[in-house]
Amino acid sequence: MDMQTTLRLTADTAGIARAAALLSEGRLVSFPTETVYGLGGDARQGRAVAAIYEAKGRPSFNPLIAHVASAEAARDLVAWSDEAERLAAAFWPGPLTLVLPLKEGHGVSSLVTAGLETLAVRVPAHPVAQALLEQVGGPVAAPSANPSGRISPTTAEHVLAGLSGRIAAVLDAGPCGVGVESTILGLSGEPVLLRPGGVAGEEIEAVLGAWLKRDESGAITAPGQLASHYAPEAAVRLNADRAEGDELLLGFGEMACDLNLSASGDLAEAAAALFAALHALDARGRPIAVAPIPERGLGVAINDRLRRAAAPR
Ligand code: TXA
Ligand code: MG
């Protein structure tokens, strides 16, 4: 692939306009969302989508999320349902992705869906993402802006560390607030939680008034859900009370440790800090031990990412 100089754009009016113009030209731009930085390309331009896979070094069977500015824009792409309407009203804009059947005339490159009959759509809440999507005026395909298999980026520095020279620009708006990726909900049949994330499963159940089916193996519907993912270079050991040998301890709640996700035991604070903490500890070149995180609310998404970081590879 061609190496290029990656621009670092300030997320002001001029920077956002420049980023929108680059996307319309079929170039790749990393942009902030409330969850993590995305690696954006125009979803209607097959070559731009192909370049996303190339820049990430990602297996091409892994489908991408189409980002749009509003629920109205999403309804142009997918077959809408009653459940989708209720969930969009409750959580959009925000960290929830809905997988729905593609609608005729959607115009999205089949590389985005990797040939599936369904499309993952999301309306991000970050004001910079909102402004960018409004200006592009169409769907932007965006996986997290990290090389395939590596930790997701929550700052522009993380993006540049992994992708500098491989994308046209990064729109820098500082650290992301939520810190774990969106929750992915399959709605093409009975509602299925395909990936835990920034909206807790319990909150979705409250809106739907029904229990969600959990499908975290995702073998068929979400081919991207590889067991080893979000991986630091270092070995990762979970549910650790203390560091052993050379390990650095990533803590949660009041405890002695090298770095604490949230000393007060706040799961939202821990989610926002998670990927930056893994990046920081990984840079020290020693194995990482992680304290237990409660399996409720955002803790479900945090533990999912941690299990992938620790999986054998
Ligand atoms: O928070 C997020 O969702 C971030 C930001 C940038 O928006 N994006 C993100 O994208 O996490 P990515 O590509 O890293 O993860 C997308 C996941 C993959 O696991 C993929 O398999 C799944 O979404 N996916 C996409 N389209 C799908 C579909 N039609 N059916 C099932 N799963 C799908
Ligand atoms: Mg990712």
Coordinates of C-alpha atoms and ligand atoms in Angstrom, one line a residue:
M1 CA 0.0 0.0 0.0
D2 CA 1.0 3.6 -0.6
M3 CA 2.6 5.4 2.4
Q4 CA 1.3 8.9 3.0
T5 CA 1.7 11.8 5.4
T6 CA -1.0 11.6 8.0
L7 CA -2.5 15.0 8.8
R8 CA -3.4 15.8 12.4
L9 CA -6.4 18.0 12.1
T10 CA -7.8 20.1 15.0
A11 CA -11.5 19.3 15.4
D12 CA -12.7 22.9 14.7
T13 CA -14.9 24.0 11.8
A14 CA -12.0 24.1 9.3
G15 CA -10.6 20.7 10.4
I16 CA -14.0 19.0 10.2
A17 CA -14.6 20.5 6.7
R18 CA -11.2 19.3 5.6
A19 CA -12.0 15.8 7.0
A20 CA -15.4 15.7 5.3
A21 CA -13.8 16.7 2.0
L22 CA -11.1 14.0 2.3
L23 CA -13.8 11.3 3.0
S24 CA -15.8 12.4 0.0
E25 CA -12.6 12.0 -2.1
G26 CA -12.4 8.4 -1.0
R27 CA -9.6 9.0 1.5
L28 CA -9.4 7.6 5.0
V29 CA -9.9 9.8 8.1
S30 CA -9.8 8.7 11.7
F31 CA -12.4 10.6 13.7
P32 CA -13.5 10.7 17.4
T33 CA -16.7 9.0 18.6
E34 CA -17.8 8.9 22.3
T35 CA -16.6 5.2 22.4
V36 CA -13.3 5.0 20.6
Y37 CA -11.7 6.6 17.5
G38 CA -13.0 5.2 14.2
L39 CA -11.2 4.7 11.0
G40 CA -13.6 6.2 8.5
G41 CA -14.1 5.7 4.8
D42 CA -17.1 6.6 2.6
A43 CA -19.4 3.5 2.8
R44 CA -20.7 4.0 -0.7
Q45 CA -17.2 3.9 -2.3
G46 CA -16.0 0.3 -2.6
R47 CA -12.3 1.4 -3.0
A48 CA -12.4 3.5 0.1
V49 CA -13.8 0.6 2.1
A50 CA -11.2 -1.7 0.6
A51 CA -8.5 0.8 1.8
I52 CA -9.9 0.5 5.4
Y53 CA -9.3 -3.2 5.4
E54 CA -5.9 -2.7 3.9
A55 CA -4.8 0.0 6.4
K56 CA -5.9 -2.1 9.4
G57 CA -4.6 -5.4 8.0
R58 CA -8.0 -6.8 8.8
P59 CA -9.4 -10.0 7.5
S60 CA -11.9 -9.1 4.8
F61 CA -14.7 -11.3 6.1
N62 CA -15.1 -8.9 9.0
P63 CA -18.1 -6.6 8.4
L64 CA -18.0 -2.9 9.4
I65 CA -20.4 -0.5 11.1
A66 CA -22.1 2.2 9.0
H67 CA -22.1 5.5 10.9
V68 CA -24.8 8.0 10.1
A69 CA -25.9 11.4 11.6
S70 CA -29.5 10.5 12.6
A71 CA -32.1 7.7 12.9
E72 CA -33.7 9.2 9.8
A73 CA -30.5 8.6 7.8
A74 CA -30.3 5.0 9.2
R75 CA -33.9 4.3 8.0
D76 CA -32.7 5.0 4.4
L77 CA -30.3 2.0 4.7
V78 CA -32.0 -0.7 6.7
A79 CA -35.5 -2.2 7.1
W80 CA -36.8 -0.5 10.2
S81 CA -38.8 -2.1 13.0
D82 CA -40.8 -1.3 16.0
E83 CA -38.0 -2.4 18.3
A84 CA -35.5 -0.4 16.3
E85 CA -37.7 2.7 16.8
R86 CA -37.9 2.2 20.5
L87 CA -34.2 1.6 20.9
A88 CA -33.2 4.5 18.7
A89 CA -35.5 6.8 20.7
A90 CA -33.9 5.7 23.9
F91 CA -30.2 5.5 23.0
W92 CA -29.4 7.4 19.8
P93 CA -27.3 9.3 19.4
G94 CA -25.1 7.0 21.6
P95 CA -23.0 3.8 21.9
L96 CA -25.6 1.3 20.5
T97 CA -25.2 -0.3 17.1
L98 CA -28.3 -2.0 15.6
V99 CA -27.9 -4.8 13.0
L100 CA -30.9 -4.9 10.7
P101 CA -31.8 -6.3 7.2
L102 CA -30.5 -4.1 4.3
K103 CA -33.1 -2.1 2.5
E104 CA -33.4 -2.0 -1.3
G105 CA -31.4 0.9 -2.8
H106 CA -29.2 1.3 0.2
G107 CA -26.1 2.2 -1.9
V108 CA -23.7 0.7 0.6
S109 CA -20.7 -1.2 -0.8
S110 CA -21.0 -5.0 -0.2
L111 CA -17.5 -4.8 1.3
V112 CA -19.0 -3.0 4.3
T113 CA -21.3 -6.0 5.1
A114 CA -18.8 -8.5 3.9
G115 CA -21.6 -9.9 1.8
L116 CA -24.1 -10.3 4.6
E117 CA -27.8 -9.4 4.1
T118 CA -27.7 -7.2 7.2
L119 CA -26.0 -3.9 8.0
A120 CA -24.8 -2.6 11.4
V121 CA -25.8 1.0 11.8
R122 CA -24.9 3.5 14.5
V123 CA -25.5 7.2 15.3
P124 CA -22.6 8.4 17.4
A125 CA -23.2 11.0 20.0
H126 CA -19.8 12.8 19.8
P127 CA -20.4 16.3 18.5
V128 CA -17.4 16.2 16.2
A129 CA -18.6 12.8 14.7
Q130 CA -22.1 14.4 14.3
A131 CA -20.8 17.4 12.5
L132 CA -18.6 15.3 10.3
L133 CA -21.4 12.9 9.3
E134 CA -23.8 15.8 8.6
Q135 CA -21.2 17.3 6.2
V136 CA -20.4 14.0 4.5
G137 CA -24.2 13.5 4.0
G138 CA -24.0 9.7 3.7
P139 CA -22.9 6.6 5.6
V140 CA -19.3 6.4 6.8
A141 CA -17.9 2.9 7.4
A142 CA -15.6 2.8 10.5
P143 CA -14.0 0.1 12.5
S144 CA -12.0 1.1 15.5
A145 CA -8.8 2.9 14.3
N146 CA -6.2 0.3 15.4
P147 CA -4.3 -2.2 13.4
S148 CA -6.2 -5.5 13.3
G149 CA -5.9 -7.4 16.6
R150 CA -4.5 -4.5 18.6
I151 CA -5.9 -2.4 21.4
S152 CA -8.6 0.1 20.4
P153 CA -7.6 3.8 20.3
T154 CA -9.1 6.4 22.7
T155 CA -6.8 9.3 21.8
A156 CA -5.4 10.7 18.5
E157 CA -1.9 9.7 19.8
H158 CA -3.0 6.0 19.9
V159 CA -4.4 6.3 16.3
L160 CA -1.1 7.8 15.0
A161 CA 1.0 5.2 16.9
G162 CA -0.8 2.4 14.9
L163 CA -1.8 4.0 11.6
S164 CA 0.5 7.0 10.9
G165 CA 1.5 6.9 7.2
R166 CA -1.5 4.6 6.3
I167 CA -4.4 7.1 6.5
A168 CA -4.9 10.6 5.2
A169 CA -5.8 12.3 8.5
V170 CA -6.9 12.1 12.1
L171 CA -9.3 14.6 13.6
D172 CA -8.0 15.2 17.1
A173 CA -10.7 16.0 19.7
G174 CA -8.9 14.6 22.8
P175 CA -9.8 11.4 24.7
C176 CA -13.0 9.5 24.2
G177 CA -15.6 9.7 27.0
V178 CA -17.1 6.1 27.1
G179 CA -13.9 4.2 26.2
V180 CA -15.3 0.9 25.2
E181 CA -17.0 0.2 21.8
S182 CA -20.7 0.4 21.2
T183 CA -23.0 -2.4 22.2
I184 CA -24.1 -4.4 19.1
L185 CA -27.6 -5.7 19.0
G186 CA -28.9 -8.1 16.3
L187 CA -32.4 -7.2 15.4
S188 CA -33.0 -9.2 12.2
G189 CA -34.8 -11.8 14.3
E190 CA -35.2 -12.2 18.0
P191 CA -33.0 -9.5 19.7
V192 CA -29.5 -10.9 20.3
L193 CA -26.7 -9.2 22.1
L194 CA -23.8 -9.7 19.7
R195 CA -21.2 -7.6 21.6
P196 CA -21.5 -6.0 25.0
G197 CA -20.5 -2.4 25.0
G198 CA -21.2 1.2 26.0
V199 CA -24.9 0.7 26.6
A200 CA -25.5 -2.0 29.3
G201 CA -27.6 -5.0 28.4
E202 CA -29.8 -4.4 31.4
E203 CA -30.7 -0.9 30.0
I204 CA -31.7 -2.4 26.6
E205 CA -33.8 -5.1 28.4
A206 CA -35.6 -2.3 30.3
V207 CA -36.6 -0.6 27.1
L208 CA -37.6 -3.8 25.2
G209 CA -39.3 -5.2 28.3
A210 CA -37.8 -8.6 27.4
W211 CA -34.7 -10.6 28.2
L212 CA -31.9 -10.5 25.6
K213 CA -30.4 -13.6 24.0
R214 CA -26.6 -13.5 24.5
D215 CA -24.4 -14.6 21.6
E216 CA -20.9 -13.6 22.6
S217 CA -19.4 -16.5 20.6
G218 CA -20.9 -14.7 17.6
A219 CA -19.6 -17.5 15.3
I220 CA -22.2 -17.1 12.6
T221 CA -23.6 -13.6 12.8
A222 CA -20.6 -11.6 13.9
P223 CA -17.5 -13.1 12.2
G224 CA -15.4 -10.2 13.6
Q225 CA -15.8 -11.5 17.2
L226 CA -12.5 -13.3 17.2
A227 CA -11.6 -14.6 20.7
S228 CA -8.1 -13.0 20.7
H229 CA -8.6 -9.3 20.0
Y230 CA -7.8 -6.0 21.6
A231 CA -4.4 -7.6 22.4
P232 CA -1.5 -5.9 24.0
E233 CA 2.0 -7.3 23.2
A234 CA 2.4 -8.3 26.8
A235 CA 0.8 -11.4 28.4
V236 CA -2.4 -10.6 30.3
R237 CA -3.6 -12.4 33.5
L238 CA -7.2 -11.8 34.8
N239 CA -8.8 -11.8 38.2
A240 CA -5.5 -11.2 40.0
D241 CA -5.4 -10.1 43.6
R242 CA -1.8 -9.1 43.4
A243 CA 1.1 -8.9 40.9
E244 CA 3.4 -11.9 40.7
G245 CA 7.0 -11.9 39.5
D246 CA 7.5 -9.2 36.9
E247 CA 3.9 -8.3 36.5
L248 CA 2.3 -4.8 36.5
L249 CA -1.0 -4.7 38.3
L250 CA -4.0 -2.9 36.8
G251 CA -6.3 -2.3 39.7
F252 CA -10.0 -1.6 40.2
G253 CA -11.4 -0.1 43.5
E254 CA -9.3 0.9 46.4
M255 CA -6.1 -1.2 46.3
A256 CA -2.3 -1.0 45.9
C257 CA -1.5 -1.3 42.1
D258 CA 0.6 0.2 39.3
L259 CA -2.4 1.9 37.6
N260 CA -6.0 2.0 38.8
L261 CA -9.0 1.9 36.4
S262 CA -11.1 3.5 39.0
A263 CA -10.1 3.9 42.7
S264 CA -13.7 4.5 43.7
G265 CA -14.9 1.4 41.8
D266 CA -16.9 3.3 39.2
L267 CA -17.5 1.2 36.1
A268 CA -18.1 4.1 33.7
E269 CA -14.8 5.7 34.8
A270 CA -13.1 2.3 34.4
A271 CA -14.4 1.8 30.9
A272 CA -13.2 5.3 29.8
A273 CA -9.7 4.5 31.2
L274 CA -9.4 0.9 30.0
F275 CA -7.7 1.1 26.6
A276 CA -5.4 4.0 27.5
A277 CA -4.4 2.0 30.6
L278 CA -3.6 -1.1 28.5
H279 CA -1.6 1.0 26.1
A280 CA 0.4 2.6 28.9
L281 CA 1.2 -0.6 30.8
D282 CA 2.0 -2.4 27.5
A283 CA 4.6 0.3 26.7
R284 CA 6.5 -0.8 29.8
G285 CA 7.2 -4.2 28.3
R286 CA 6.2 -6.4 31.3
P287 CA 3.3 -8.9 31.8
I288 CA 0.0 -7.4 33.0
A289 CA -2.2 -8.7 35.8
V290 CA -5.7 -7.3 36.1
A291 CA -7.8 -7.1 39.2
P292 CA -11.4 -8.6 39.2
I293 CA -14.1 -6.3 37.6
P294 CA -17.7 -6.9 38.6
E295 CA -19.8 -8.6 35.9
R296 CA -22.7 -6.1 35.7
G297 CA -23.5 -2.9 33.8
L298 CA -20.5 -1.6 31.8
G299 CA -18.4 -4.3 33.7
V300 CA -19.8 -6.8 31.1
A301 CA -18.1 -4.9 28.2
I302 CA -14.9 -4.3 30.2
N303 CA -14.6 -8.0 31.0
D304 CA -15.3 -9.0 27.4
R305 CA -12.4 -6.8 26.2
L306 CA -10.2 -8.1 29.0
R307 CA -10.9 -11.7 28.2
R308 CA -10.0 -11.1 24.5
A309 CA -6.8 -9.3 25.6
A310 CA -5.9 -12.3 27.7
A311 CA -6.9 -15.0 25.2
P312 CA -4.1 -17.3 23.8
R313 CA -2.8 -16.1 20.4
Ligands
TXA1 O1 -18.0 1.9 19.2 C1 -17.9 1.4 18.1 O2 -18.7 0.6 17.7 C2 -16.6 1.7 17.2 C3 -16.7 3.1 16.8 C4 -15.6 3.5 15.9 O3 -17.9 3.4 16.3 N1 -16.5 0.8 16.1 C5 -16.2 -0.5 16.2 O4 -16.1 -1.2 15.0 O5 -16.0 -1.1 17.2 P1 -15.4 -2.6 14.8 O6 -15.3 -2.8 13.3 O7 -14.1 -2.6 15.5 O8 -16.4 -3.6 15.3 C6 -17.6 -3.9 14.5 C7 -18.2 -5.2 14.9 C8 -17.4 -6.4 14.4 O9 -17.2 -7.3 15.5 C9 -18.3 -7.0 13.3 O10 -18.2 -8.3 13.2 C10 -19.7 -6.5 13.8 O11 -19.5 -5.3 14.3 N2 -20.6 -6.4 12.7 C11 -20.6 -5.5 11.7 N3 -21.6 -5.7 10.8 C12 -22.3 -6.8 11.3 C13 -23.4 -7.5 10.8 N4 -24.0 -7.2 9.7 N5 -23.8 -8.6 11.5 C14 -23.2 -8.9 12.7 N6 -22.1 -8.3 13.2 C15 -21.6 -7.2 12.5
MG2 MG -12.3 -3.0 16.8

